[in-house]
mmCIF file with all atom_site columns, C-alpha atoms in Angstrom:
data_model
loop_
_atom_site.group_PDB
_atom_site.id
_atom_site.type_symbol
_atom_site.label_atom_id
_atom_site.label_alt_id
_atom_site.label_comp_id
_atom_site.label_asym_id
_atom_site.label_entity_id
_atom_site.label_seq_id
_atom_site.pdbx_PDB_ins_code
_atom_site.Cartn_x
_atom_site.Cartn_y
_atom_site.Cartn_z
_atom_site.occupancy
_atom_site.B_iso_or_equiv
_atom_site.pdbx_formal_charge
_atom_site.auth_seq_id
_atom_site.auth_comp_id
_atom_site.auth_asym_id
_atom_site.auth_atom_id
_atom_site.pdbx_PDB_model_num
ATOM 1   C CA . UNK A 1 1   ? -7.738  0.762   0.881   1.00 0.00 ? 1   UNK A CA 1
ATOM 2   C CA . UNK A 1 2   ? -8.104  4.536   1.442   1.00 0.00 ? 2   UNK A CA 1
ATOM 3   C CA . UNK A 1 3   ? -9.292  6.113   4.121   1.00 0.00 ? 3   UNK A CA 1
ATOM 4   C CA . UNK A 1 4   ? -9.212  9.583   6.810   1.00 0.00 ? 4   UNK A CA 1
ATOM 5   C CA . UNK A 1 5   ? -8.536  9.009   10.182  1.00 0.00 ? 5   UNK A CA 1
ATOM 6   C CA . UNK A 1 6   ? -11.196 11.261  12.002  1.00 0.00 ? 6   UNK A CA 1
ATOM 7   C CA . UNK A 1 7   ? -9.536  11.160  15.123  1.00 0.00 ? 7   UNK A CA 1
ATOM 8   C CA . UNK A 1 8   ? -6.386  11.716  14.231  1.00 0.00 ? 8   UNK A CA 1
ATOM 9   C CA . UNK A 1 9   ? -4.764  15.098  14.783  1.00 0.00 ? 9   UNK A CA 1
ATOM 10  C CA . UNK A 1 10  ? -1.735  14.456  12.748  1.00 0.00 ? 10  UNK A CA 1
ATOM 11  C CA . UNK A 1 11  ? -1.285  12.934  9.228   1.00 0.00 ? 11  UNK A CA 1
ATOM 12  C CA . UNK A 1 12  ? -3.782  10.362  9.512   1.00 0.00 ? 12  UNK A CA 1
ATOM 13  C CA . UNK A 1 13  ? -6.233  13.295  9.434   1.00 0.00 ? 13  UNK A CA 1
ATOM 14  C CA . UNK A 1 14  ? -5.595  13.469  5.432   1.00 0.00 ? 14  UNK A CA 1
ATOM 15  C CA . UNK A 1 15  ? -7.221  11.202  2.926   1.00 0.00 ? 15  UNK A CA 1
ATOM 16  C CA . UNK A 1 16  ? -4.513  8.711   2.470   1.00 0.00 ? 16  UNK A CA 1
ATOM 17  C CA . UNK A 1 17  ? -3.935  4.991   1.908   1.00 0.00 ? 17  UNK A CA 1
ATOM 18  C CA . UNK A 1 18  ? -2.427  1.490   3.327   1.00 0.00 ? 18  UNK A CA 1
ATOM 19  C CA . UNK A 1 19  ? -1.650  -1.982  2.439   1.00 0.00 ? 19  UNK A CA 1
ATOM 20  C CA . UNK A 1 20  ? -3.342  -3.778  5.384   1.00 0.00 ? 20  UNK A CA 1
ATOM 21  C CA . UNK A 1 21  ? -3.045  -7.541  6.411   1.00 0.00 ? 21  UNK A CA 1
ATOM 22  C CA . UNK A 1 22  ? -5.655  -9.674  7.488   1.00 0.00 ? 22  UNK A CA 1
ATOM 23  C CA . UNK A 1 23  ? -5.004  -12.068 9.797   1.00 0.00 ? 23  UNK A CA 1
ATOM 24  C CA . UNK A 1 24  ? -7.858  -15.029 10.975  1.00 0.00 ? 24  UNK A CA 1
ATOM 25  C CA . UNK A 1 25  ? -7.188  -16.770 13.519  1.00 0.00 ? 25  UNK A CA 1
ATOM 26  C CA . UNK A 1 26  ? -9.282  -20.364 14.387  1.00 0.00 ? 26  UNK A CA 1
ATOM 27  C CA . UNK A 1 27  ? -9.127  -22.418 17.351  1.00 0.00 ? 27  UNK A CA 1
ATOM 28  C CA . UNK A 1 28  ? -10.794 -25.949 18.163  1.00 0.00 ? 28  UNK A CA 1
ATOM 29  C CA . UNK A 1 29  ? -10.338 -29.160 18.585  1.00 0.00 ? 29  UNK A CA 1
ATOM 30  C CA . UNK A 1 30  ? -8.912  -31.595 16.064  1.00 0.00 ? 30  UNK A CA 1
ATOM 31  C CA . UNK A 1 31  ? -11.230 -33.197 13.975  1.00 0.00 ? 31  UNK A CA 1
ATOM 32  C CA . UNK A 1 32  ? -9.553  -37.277 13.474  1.00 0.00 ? 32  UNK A CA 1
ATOM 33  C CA . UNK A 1 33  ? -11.011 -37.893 10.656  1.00 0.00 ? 33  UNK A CA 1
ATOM 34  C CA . UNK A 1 34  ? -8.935  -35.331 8.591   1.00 0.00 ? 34  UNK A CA 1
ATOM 35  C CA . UNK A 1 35  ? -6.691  -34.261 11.026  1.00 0.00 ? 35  UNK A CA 1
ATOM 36  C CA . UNK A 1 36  ? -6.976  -30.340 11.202  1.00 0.00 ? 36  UNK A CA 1
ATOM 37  C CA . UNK A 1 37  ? -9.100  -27.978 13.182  1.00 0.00 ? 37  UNK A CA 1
ATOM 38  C CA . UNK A 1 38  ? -10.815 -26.636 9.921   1.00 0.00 ? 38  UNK A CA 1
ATOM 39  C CA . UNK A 1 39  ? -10.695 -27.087 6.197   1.00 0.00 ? 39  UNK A CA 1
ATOM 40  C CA . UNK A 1 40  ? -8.425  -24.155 4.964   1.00 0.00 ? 40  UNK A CA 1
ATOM 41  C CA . UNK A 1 41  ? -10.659 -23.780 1.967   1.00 0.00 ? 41  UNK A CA 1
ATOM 42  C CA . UNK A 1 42  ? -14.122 -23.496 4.657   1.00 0.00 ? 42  UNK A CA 1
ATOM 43  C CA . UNK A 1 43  ? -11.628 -20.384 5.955   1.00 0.00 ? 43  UNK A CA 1
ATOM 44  C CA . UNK A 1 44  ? -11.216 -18.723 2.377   1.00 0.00 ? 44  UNK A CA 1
ATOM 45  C CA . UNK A 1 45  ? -14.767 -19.361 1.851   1.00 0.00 ? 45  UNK A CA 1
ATOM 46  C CA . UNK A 1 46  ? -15.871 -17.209 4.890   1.00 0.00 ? 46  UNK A CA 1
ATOM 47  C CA . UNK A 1 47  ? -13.248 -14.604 4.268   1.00 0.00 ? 47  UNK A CA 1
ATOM 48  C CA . UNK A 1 48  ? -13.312 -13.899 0.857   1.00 0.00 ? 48  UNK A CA 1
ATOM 49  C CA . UNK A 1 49  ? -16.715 -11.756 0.193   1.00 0.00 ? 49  UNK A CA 1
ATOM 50  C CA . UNK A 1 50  ? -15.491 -10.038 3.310   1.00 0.00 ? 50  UNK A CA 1
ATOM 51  C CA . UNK A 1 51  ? -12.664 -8.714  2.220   1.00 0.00 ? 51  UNK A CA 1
ATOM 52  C CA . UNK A 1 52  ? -14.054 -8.384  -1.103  1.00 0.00 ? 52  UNK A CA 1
ATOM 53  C CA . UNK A 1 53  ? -16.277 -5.341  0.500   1.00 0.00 ? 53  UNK A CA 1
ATOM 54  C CA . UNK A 1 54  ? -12.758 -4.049  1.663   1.00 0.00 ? 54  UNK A CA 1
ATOM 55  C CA . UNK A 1 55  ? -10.453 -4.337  -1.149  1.00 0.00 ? 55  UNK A CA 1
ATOM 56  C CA . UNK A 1 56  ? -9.714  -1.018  -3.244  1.00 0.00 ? 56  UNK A CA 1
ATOM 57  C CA . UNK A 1 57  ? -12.529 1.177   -1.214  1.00 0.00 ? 57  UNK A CA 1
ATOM 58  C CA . UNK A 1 58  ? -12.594 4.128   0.519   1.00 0.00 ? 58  UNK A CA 1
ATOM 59  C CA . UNK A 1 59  ? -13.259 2.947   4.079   1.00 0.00 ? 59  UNK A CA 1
ATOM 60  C CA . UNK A 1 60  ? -15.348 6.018   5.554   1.00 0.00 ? 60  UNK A CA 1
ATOM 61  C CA . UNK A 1 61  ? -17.746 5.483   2.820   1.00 0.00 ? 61  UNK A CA 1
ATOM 62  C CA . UNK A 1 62  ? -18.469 1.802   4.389   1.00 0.00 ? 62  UNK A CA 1
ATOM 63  C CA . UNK A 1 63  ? -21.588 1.444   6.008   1.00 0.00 ? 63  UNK A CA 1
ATOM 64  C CA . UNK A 1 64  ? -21.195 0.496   9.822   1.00 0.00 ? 64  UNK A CA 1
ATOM 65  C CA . UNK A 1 65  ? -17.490 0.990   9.967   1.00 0.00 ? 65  UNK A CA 1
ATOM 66  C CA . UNK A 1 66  ? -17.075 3.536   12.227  1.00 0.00 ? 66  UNK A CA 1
ATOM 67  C CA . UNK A 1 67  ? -13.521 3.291   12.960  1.00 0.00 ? 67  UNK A CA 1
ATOM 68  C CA . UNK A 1 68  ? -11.612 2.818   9.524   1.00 0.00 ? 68  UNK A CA 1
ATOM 69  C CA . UNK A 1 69  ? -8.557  2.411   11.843  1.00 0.00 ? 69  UNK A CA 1
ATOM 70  C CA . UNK A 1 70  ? -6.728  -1.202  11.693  1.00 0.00 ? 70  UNK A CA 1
ATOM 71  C CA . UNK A 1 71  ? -8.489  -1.997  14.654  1.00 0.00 ? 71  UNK A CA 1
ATOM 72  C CA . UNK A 1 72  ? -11.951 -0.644  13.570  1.00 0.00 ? 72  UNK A CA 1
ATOM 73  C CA . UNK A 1 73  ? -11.420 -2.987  10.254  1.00 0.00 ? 73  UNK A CA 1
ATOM 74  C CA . UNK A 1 74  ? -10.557 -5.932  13.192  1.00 0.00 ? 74  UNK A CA 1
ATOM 75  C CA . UNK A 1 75  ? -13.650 -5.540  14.407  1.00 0.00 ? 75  UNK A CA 1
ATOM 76  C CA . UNK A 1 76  ? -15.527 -4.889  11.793  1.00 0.00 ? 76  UNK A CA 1
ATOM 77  C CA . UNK A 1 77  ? -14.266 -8.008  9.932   1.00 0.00 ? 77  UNK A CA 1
ATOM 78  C CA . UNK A 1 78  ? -14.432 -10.100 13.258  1.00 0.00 ? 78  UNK A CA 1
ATOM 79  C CA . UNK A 1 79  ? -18.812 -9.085  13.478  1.00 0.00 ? 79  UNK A CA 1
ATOM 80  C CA . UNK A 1 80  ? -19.119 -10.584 9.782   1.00 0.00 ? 80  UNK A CA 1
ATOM 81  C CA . UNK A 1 81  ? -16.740 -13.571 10.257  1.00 0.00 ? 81  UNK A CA 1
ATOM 82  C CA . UNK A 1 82  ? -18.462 -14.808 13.408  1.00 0.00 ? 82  UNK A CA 1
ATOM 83  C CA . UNK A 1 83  ? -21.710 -15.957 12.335  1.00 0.00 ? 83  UNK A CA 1
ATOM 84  C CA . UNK A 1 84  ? -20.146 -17.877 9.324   1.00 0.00 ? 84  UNK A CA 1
ATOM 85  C CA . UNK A 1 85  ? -17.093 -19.253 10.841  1.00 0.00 ? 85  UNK A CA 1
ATOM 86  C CA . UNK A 1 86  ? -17.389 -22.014 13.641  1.00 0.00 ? 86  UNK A CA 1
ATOM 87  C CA . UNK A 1 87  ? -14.273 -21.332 15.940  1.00 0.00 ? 87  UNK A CA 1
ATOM 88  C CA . UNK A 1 88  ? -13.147 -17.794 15.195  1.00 0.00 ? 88  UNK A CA 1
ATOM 89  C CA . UNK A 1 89  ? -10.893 -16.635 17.620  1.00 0.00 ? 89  UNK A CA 1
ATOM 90  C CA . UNK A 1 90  ? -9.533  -13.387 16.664  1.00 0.00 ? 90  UNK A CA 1
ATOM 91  C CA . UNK A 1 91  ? -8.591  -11.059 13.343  1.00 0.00 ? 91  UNK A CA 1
ATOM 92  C CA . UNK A 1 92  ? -5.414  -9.253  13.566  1.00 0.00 ? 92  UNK A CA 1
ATOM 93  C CA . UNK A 1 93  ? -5.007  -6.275  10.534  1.00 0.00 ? 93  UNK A CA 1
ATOM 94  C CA . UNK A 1 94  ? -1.861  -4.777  9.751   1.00 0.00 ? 94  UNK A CA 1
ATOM 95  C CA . UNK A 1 95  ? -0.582  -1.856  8.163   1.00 0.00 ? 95  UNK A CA 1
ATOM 96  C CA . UNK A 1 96  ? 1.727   -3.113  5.320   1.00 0.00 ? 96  UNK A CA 1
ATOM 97  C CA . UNK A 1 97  ? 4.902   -0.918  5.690   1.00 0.00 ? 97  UNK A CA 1
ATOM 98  C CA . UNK A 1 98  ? 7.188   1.039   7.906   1.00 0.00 ? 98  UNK A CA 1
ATOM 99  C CA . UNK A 1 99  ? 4.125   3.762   8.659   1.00 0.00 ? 99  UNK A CA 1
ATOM 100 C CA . UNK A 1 100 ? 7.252   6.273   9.055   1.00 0.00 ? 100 UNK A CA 1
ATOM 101 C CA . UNK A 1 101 ? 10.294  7.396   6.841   1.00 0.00 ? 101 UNK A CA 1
ATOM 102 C CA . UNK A 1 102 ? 12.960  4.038   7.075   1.00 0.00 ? 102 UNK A CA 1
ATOM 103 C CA . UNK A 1 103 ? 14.950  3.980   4.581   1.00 0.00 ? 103 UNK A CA 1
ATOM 104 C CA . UNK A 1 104 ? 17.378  0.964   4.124   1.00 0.00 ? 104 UNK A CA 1
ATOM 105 C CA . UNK A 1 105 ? 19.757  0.313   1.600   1.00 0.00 ? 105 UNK A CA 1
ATOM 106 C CA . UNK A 1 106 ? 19.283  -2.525  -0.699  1.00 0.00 ? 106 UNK A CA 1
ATOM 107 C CA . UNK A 1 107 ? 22.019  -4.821  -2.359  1.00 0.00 ? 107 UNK A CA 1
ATOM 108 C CA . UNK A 1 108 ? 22.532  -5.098  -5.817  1.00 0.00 ? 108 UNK A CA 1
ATOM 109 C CA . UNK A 1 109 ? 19.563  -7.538  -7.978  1.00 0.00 ? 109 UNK A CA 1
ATOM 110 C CA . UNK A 1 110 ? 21.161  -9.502  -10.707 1.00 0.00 ? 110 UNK A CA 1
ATOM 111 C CA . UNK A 1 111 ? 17.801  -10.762 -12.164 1.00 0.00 ? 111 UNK A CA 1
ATOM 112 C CA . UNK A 1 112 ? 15.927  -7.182  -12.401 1.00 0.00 ? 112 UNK A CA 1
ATOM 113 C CA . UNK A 1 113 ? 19.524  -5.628  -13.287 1.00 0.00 ? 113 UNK A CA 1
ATOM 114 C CA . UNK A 1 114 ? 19.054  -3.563  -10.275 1.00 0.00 ? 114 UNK A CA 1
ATOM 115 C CA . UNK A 1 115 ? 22.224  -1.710  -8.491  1.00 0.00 ? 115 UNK A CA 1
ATOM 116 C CA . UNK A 1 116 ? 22.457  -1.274  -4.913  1.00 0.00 ? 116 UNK A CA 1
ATOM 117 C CA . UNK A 1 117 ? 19.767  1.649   -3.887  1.00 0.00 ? 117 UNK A CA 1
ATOM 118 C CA . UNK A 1 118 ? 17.341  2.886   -1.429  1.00 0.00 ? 118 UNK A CA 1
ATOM 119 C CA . UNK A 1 119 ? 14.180  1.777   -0.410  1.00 0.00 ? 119 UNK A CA 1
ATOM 120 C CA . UNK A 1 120 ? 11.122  3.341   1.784   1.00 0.00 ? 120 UNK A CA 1
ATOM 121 C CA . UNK A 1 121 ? 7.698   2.579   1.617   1.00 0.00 ? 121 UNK A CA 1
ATOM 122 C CA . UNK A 1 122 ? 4.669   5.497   2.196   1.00 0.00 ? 122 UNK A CA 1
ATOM 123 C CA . UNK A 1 123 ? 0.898   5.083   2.550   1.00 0.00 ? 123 UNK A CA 1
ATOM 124 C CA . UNK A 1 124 ? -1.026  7.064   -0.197  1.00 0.00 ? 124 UNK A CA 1
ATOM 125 C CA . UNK A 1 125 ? -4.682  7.105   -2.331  1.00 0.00 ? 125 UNK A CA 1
ATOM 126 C CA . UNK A 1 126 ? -5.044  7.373   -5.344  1.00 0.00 ? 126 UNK A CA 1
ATOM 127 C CA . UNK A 1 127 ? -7.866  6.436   -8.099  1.00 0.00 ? 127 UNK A CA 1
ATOM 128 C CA . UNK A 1 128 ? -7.637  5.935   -11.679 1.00 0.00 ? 128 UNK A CA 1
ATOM 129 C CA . UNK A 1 129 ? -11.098 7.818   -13.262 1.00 0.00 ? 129 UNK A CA 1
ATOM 130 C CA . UNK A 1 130 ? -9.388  7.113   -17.180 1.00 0.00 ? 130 UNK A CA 1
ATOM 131 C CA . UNK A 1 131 ? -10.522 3.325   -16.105 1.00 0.00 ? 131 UNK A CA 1
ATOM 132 C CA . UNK A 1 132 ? -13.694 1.718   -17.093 1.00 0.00 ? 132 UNK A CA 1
ATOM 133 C CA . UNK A 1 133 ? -16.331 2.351   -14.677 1.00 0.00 ? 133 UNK A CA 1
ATOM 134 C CA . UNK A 1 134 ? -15.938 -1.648  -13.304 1.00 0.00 ? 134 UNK A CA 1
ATOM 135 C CA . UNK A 1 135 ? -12.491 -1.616  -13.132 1.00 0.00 ? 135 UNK A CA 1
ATOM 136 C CA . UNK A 1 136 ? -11.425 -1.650  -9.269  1.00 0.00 ? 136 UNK A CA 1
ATOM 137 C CA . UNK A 1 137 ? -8.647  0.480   -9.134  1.00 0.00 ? 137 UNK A CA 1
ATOM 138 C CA . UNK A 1 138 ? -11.200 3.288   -11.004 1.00 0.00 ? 138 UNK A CA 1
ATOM 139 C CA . UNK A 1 139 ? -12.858 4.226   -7.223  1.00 0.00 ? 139 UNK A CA 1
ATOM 140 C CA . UNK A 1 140 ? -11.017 6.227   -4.423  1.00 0.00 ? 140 UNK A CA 1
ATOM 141 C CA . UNK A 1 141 ? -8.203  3.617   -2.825  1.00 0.00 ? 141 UNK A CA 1
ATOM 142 C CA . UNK A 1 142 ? -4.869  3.498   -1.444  1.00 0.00 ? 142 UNK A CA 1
ATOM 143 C CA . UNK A 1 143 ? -1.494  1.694   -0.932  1.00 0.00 ? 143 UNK A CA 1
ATOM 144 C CA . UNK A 1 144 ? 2.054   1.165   0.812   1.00 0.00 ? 144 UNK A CA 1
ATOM 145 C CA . UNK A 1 145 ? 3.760   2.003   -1.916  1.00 0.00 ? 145 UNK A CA 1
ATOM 146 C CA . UNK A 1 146 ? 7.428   0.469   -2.084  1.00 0.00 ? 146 UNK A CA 1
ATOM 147 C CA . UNK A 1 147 ? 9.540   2.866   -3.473  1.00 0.00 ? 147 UNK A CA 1
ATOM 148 C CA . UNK A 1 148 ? 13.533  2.078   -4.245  1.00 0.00 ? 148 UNK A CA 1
ATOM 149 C CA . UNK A 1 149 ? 15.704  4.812   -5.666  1.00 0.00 ? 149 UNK A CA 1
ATOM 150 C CA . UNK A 1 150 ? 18.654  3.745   -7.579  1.00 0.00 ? 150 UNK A CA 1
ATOM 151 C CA . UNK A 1 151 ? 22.007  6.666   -8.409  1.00 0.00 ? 151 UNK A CA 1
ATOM 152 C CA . UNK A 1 152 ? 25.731  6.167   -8.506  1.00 0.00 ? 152 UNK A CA 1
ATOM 153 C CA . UNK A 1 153 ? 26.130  8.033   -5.175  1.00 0.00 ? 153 UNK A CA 1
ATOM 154 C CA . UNK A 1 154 ? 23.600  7.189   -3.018  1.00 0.00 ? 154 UNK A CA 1
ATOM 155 C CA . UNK A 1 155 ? 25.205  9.531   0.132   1.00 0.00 ? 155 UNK A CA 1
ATOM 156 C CA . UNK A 1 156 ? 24.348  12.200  -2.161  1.00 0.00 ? 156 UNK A CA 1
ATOM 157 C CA . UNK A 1 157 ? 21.066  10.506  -2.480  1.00 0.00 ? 157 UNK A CA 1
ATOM 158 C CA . UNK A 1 158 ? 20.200  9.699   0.883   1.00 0.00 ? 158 UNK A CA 1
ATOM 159 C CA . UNK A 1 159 ? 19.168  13.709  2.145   1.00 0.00 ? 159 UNK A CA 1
ATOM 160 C CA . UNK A 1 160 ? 16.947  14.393  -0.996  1.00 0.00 ? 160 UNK A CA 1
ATOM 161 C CA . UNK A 1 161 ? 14.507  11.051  -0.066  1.00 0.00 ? 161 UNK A CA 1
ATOM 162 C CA . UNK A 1 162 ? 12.973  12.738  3.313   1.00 0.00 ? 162 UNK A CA 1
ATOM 163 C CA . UNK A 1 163 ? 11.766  15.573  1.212   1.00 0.00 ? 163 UNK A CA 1
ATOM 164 C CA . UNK A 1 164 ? 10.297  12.928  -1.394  1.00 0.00 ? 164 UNK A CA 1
ATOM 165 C CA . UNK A 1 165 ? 8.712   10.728  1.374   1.00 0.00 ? 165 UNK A CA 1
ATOM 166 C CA . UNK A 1 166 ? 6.866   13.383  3.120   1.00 0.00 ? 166 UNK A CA 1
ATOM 167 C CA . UNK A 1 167 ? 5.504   15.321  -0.473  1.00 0.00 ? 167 UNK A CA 1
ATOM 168 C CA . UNK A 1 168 ? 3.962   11.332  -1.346  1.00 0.00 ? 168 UNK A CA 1
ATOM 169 C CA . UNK A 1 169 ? 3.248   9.987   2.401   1.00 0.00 ? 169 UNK A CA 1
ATOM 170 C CA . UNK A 1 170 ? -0.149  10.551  3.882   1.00 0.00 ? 170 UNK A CA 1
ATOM 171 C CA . UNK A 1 171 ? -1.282  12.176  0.473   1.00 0.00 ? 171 UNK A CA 1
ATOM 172 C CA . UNK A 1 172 ? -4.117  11.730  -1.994  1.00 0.00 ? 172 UNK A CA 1
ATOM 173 C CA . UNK A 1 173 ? -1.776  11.136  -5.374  1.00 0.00 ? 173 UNK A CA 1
ATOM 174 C CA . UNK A 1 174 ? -4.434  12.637  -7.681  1.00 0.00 ? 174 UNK A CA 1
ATOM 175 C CA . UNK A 1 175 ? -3.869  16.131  -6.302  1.00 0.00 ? 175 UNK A CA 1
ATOM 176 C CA . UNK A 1 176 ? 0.231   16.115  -6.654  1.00 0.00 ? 176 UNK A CA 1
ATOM 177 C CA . UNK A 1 177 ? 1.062   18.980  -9.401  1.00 0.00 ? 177 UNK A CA 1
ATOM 178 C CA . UNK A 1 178 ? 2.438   17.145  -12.509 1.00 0.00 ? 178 UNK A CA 1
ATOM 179 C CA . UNK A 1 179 ? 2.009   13.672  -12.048 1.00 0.00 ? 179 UNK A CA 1
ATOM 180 C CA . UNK A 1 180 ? -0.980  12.869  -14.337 1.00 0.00 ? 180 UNK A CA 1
ATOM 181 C CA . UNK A 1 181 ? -2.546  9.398   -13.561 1.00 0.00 ? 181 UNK A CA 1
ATOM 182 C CA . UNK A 1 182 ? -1.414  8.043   -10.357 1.00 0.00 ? 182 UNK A CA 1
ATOM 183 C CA . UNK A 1 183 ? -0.145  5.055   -11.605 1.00 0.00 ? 183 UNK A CA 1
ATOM 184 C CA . UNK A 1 184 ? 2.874   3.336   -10.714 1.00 0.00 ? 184 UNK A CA 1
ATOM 185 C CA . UNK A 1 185 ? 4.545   4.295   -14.161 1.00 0.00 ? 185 UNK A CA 1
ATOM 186 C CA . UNK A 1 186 ? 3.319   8.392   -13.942 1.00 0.00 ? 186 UNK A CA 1
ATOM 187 C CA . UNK A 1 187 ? 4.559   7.747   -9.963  1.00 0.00 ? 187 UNK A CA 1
ATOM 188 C CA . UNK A 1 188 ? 8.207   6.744   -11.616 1.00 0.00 ? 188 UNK A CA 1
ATOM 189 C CA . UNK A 1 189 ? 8.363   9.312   -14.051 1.00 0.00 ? 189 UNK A CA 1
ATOM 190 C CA . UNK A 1 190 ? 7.434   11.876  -11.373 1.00 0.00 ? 190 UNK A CA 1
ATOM 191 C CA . UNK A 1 191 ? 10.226  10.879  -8.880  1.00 0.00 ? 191 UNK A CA 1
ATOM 192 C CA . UNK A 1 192 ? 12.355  10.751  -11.656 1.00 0.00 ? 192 UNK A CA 1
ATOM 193 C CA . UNK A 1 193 ? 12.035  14.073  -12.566 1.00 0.00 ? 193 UNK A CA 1
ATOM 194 C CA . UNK A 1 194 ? 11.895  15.473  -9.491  1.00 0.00 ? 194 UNK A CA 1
ATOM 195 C CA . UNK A 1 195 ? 14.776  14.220  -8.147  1.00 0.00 ? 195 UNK A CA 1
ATOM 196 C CA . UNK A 1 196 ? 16.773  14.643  -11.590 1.00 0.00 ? 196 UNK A CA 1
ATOM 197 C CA . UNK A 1 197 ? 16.998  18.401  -10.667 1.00 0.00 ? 197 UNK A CA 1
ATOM 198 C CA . UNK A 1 198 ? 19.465  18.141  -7.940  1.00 0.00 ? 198 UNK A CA 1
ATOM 199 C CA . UNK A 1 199 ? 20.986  14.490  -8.937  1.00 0.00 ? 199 UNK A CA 1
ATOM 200 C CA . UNK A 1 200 ? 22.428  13.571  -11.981 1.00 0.00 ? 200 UNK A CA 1
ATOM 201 C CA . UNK A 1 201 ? 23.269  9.829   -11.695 1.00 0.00 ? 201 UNK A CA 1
ATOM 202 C CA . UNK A 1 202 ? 19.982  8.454   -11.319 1.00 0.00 ? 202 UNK A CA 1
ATOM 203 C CA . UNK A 1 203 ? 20.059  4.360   -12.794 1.00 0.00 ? 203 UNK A CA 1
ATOM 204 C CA . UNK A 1 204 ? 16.476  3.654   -11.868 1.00 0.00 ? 204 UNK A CA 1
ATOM 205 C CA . UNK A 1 205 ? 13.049  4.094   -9.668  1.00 0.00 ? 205 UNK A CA 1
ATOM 206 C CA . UNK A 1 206 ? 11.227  1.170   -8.456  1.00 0.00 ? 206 UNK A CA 1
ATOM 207 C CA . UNK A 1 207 ? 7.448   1.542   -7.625  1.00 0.00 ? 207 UNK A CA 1
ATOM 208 C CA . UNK A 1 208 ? 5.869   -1.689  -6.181  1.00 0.00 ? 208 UNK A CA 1
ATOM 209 C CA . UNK A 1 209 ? 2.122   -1.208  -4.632  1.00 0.00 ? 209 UNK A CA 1
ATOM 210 C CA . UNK A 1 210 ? 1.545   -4.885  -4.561  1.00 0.00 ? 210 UNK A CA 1
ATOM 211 C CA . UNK A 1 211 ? 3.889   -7.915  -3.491  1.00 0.00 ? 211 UNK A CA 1
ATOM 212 C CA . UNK A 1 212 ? 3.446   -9.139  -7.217  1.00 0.00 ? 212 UNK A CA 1
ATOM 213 C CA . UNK A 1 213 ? 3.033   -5.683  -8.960  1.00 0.00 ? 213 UNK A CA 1
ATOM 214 C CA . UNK A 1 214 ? 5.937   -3.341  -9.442  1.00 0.00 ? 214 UNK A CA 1
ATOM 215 C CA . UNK A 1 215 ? 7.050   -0.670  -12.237 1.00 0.00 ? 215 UNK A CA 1
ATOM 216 C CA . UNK A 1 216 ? 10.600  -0.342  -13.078 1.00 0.00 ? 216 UNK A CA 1
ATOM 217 C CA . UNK A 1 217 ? 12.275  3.421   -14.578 1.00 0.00 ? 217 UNK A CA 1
ATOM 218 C CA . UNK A 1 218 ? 15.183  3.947   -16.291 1.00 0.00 ? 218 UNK A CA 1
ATOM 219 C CA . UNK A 1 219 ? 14.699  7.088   -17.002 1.00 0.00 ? 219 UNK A CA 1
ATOM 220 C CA . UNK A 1 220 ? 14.430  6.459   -21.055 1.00 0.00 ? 220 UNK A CA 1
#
């Protein structure tokens, strides 16, 4: 999702994006004749056209969500869920990511002949207007982007990422100089180049704005 904090004073003030989780919780008794509070699937049911209003949107542009914050969404989600789902006890949303500059060093992966590098996630929007006009990522929307950075030295490395993080966190990708489309394989390119002017043993950039979606650089 995208969206602008309006009562924010800081970097949530600018039109940026998140991951969020969504979290239902259900309490009751146990039925005995199949043994669980609630069907799982009678859950999905009652959350999926919910979420569907959510999912790649631009959440000040939702009618009767005032507060686009995580907790404006848990409320906002909790009014539609109630009427529809017997036993709703609470809804819990989550920002997806470190929602500040963390950078941790990953190990070597064998499988995606990856060497060790550096990892940090940021939240940013983005939309792709080259897509068909029903294509969901073609509206305003926004992600924690994963982003790993692989070189030979990554001491060297390390300094240069802070810069990175803060020119792609709490930012609209569309109006970055030089990137092009905002998509994950223009968002590799760009950190490639950009940090190619000060290092010269880049191996790779990683950028993953799903958990099963992720664009892999090599710089060829």
């Amino acid at each position: 999702v995208a969206h602008q904090n309006p009562n924010s004073t800081g970097v949530g003030s600018r039109l940026h994006g998140h991951s969020l989780n969504v979290a239902v919780v259900v309490t009751g008794e146990v039925d005995p004749g199949p043994g669980w509070v609630v069907d799982f699937g009678v859950i999905k049911d009652a959350v999926r056209p919910v979420l569907a209003q959510l999912d790649h949107r631009f959440l000040n542009e939702i009618d009767d969500l005032a507060d686009p914050s995580p907790s404006g969404v848990a409320q906002w989600v909790h009014a539609r869920l109630k009427p529809v789902l017997p036993g709703l006890s609470s809804v819990h949303v989550t920002i997806s990511g470190d929602t500040g500059f963390s950078p941790v060093e990953l190990d070597p992966d064998p499988g995606l002949n990856l060497p060790s590098r550096i990892r940090f996630s940021c939240e940013s929007a983005q939309n792709l207007p080259q897509l068909a006009e029903d294509h969901p990522c073609r509206g305003l929307h926004g992600h924690t982007y994963w982003i790993e950075v692989a070189a030979v030295d990554l001491a060297r490395l390390r300094p240069l990422l802070r810069d990175l993080y803060e020119d792609l966190d709490h930012r609209w990708l569309n109006d970055i100089p030089d990137l092009g489309p905002a998509t994950s394989e223009h968002i590799c390119a760009w950190i490639w180049n950009r940090l190619s002017e000060t290092i010269d043993d880049l191996t790779a950039v990683v950028v993953q704005e799903t958990p099963t979606s992720r664009c892999i650089y090599r710089g060829e």
